Short mmCIF file of C-alpha atoms in Angstrom, two decimals:
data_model
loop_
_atom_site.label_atom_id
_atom_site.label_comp_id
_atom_site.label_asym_id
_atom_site.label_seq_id
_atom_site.Cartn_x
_atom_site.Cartn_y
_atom_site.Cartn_z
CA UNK A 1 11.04 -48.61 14.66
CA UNK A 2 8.85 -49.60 17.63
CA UNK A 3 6.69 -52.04 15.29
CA UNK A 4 9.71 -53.76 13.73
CA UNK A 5 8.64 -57.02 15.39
CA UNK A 6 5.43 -57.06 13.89
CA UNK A 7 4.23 -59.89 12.46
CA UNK A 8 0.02 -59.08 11.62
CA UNK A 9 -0.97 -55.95 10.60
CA UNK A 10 -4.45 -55.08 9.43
CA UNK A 11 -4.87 -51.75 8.31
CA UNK A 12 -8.12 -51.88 6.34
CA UNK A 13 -11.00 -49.36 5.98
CA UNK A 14 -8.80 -46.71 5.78
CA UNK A 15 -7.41 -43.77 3.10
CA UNK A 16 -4.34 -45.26 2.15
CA UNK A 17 -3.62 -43.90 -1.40
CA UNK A 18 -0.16 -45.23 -1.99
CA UNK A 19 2.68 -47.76 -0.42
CA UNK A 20 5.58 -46.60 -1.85
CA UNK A 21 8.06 -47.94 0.88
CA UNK A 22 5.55 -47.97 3.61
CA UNK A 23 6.89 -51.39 5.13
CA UNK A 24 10.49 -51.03 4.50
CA UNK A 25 10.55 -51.35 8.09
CA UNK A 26 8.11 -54.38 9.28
CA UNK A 27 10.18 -57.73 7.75
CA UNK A 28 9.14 -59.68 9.98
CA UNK A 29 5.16 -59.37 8.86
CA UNK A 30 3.40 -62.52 8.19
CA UNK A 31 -0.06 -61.14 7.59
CA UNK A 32 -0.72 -57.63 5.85
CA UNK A 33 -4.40 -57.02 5.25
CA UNK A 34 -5.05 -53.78 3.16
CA UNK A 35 -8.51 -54.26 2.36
CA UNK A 36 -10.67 -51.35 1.33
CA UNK A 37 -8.61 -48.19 0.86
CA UNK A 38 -8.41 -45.96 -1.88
CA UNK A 39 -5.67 -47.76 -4.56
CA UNK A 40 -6.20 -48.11 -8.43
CA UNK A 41 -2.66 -49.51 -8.81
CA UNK A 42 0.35 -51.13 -6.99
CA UNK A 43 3.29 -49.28 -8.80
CA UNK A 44 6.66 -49.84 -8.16
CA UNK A 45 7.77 -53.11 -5.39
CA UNK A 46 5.97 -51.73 -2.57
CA UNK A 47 6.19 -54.93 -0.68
CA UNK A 48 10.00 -55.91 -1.38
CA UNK A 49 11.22 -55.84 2.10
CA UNK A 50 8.51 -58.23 3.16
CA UNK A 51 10.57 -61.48 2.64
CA UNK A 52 8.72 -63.49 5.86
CA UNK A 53 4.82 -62.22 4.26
CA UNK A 54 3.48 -65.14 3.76
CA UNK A 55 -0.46 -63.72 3.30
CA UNK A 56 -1.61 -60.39 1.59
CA UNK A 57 -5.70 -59.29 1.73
CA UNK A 58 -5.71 -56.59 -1.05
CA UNK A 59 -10.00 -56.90 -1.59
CA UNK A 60 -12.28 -54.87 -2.72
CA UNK A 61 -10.13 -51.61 -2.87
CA UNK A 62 -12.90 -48.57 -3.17
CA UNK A 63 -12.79 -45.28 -5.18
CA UNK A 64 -12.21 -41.57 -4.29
CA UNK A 65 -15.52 -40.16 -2.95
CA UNK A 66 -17.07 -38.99 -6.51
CA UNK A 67 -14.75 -40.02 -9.03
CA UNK A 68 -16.18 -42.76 -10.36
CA UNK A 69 -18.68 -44.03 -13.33
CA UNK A 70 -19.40 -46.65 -12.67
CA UNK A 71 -23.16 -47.48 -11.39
CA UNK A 72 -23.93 -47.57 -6.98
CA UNK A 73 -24.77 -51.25 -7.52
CA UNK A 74 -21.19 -52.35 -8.84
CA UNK A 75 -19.18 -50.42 -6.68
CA UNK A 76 -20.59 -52.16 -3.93
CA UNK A 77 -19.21 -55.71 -5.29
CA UNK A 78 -16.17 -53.81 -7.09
CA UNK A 79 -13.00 -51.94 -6.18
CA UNK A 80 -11.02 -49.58 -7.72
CA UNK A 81 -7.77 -51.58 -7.64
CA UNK A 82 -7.11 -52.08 -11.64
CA UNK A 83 -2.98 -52.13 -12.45
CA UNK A 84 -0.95 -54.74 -10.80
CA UNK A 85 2.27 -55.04 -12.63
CA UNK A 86 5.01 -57.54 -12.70
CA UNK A 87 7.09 -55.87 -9.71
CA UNK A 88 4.17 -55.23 -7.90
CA UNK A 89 5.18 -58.87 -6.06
CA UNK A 90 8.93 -58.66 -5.87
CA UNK A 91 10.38 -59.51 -2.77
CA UNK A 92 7.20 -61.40 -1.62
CA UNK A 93 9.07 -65.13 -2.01
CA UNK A 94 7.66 -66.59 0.54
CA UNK A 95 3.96 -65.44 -0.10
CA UNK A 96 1.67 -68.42 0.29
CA UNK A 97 -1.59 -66.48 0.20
CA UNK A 98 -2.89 -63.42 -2.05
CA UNK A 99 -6.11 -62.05 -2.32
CA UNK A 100 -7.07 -59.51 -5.04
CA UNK A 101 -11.17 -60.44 -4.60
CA UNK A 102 -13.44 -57.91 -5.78
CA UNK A 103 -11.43 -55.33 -7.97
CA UNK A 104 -11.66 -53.98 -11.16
CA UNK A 105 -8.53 -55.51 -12.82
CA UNK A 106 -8.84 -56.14 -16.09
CA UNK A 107 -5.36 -58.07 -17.04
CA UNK A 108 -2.67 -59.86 -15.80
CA UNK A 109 0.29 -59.13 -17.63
CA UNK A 110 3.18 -61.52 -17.68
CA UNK A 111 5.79 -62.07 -15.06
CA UNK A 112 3.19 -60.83 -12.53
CA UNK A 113 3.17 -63.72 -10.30
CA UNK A 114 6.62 -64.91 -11.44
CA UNK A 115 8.29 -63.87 -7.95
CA UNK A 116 5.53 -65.65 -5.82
CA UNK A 117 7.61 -69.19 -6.11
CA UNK A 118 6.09 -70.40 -3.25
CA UNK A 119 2.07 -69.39 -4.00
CA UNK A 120 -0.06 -72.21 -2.70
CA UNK A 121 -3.53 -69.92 -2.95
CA UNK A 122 -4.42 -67.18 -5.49
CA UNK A 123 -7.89 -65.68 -5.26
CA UNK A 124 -8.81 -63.40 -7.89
CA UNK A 125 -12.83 -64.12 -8.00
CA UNK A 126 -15.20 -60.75 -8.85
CA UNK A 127 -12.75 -58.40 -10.81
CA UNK A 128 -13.46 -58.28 -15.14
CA UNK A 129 -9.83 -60.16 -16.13
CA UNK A 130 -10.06 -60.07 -19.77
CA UNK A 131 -7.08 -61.16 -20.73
CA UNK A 132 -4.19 -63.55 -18.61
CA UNK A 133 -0.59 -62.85 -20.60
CA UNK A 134 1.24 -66.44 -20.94
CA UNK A 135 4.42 -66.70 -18.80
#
């Protein structure tokens, strides 16, 4: 690939759906900012080949045009991002910086930070955590 030398890569605002193996070709990204697009869930390790990542902007992820219930008033604070799971990180060991500001995600299960050894900054302000599962 043409971009396999990339090291920041903002592609927010947009209709991304799913990441699957998206970046299976960008290691050498440092920065990855996927702000605002249309995710309720980070299945799978989409970010496993991104060993040199070391910050990841996943704010304020919005819903599909009319599928929601939610009231006009929270979806402008709140996104749609609710499931992060504990492979969701994998591959990410030399993360320093995650943001996950403004979603709707409602726990954090166990193990899901467990591959981010080297996590100096975790901001998870504005989402409705409930519940934080003990490692």
């Amino acid at each position: 690939s043409h971009l396999s030398q990339l090291k920041i890569l903002h592609i927010s605002y947009n209709e991304i759906r799913n990441l699957s193996d998206s970046f299976s070709t960008q290691s050498n990204l440092q920065l990855l900012s996927i702000d605002l697009n249309i995710m309720d869930s980070l299945d799978g390790s989409p970010f496993k080949d991104l060993t040199e990542l070391r910050t990841l902007s996943l704010s304020t992820m919005r819903p599909m045009k009319n599928v929601t219930t939610l009231p006009w008033w929270l979806l402008a604070f709140r996104g749609s991002l609710q499931f992060i799971y504990p492979s969701s990180f994998a591959g990410l060991s030399n993360l320093r910086i995650l943001y996950l500001v403004s979603n709707n995600i409602h726990v954090i299960q166990n193990g899901t930070f467990g591959h981010l050894t080297r996590l100096e900054i975790l901001h998870l302000e504005h989402n409705i955590i409930s519940t934080i599962e003990q490692d």
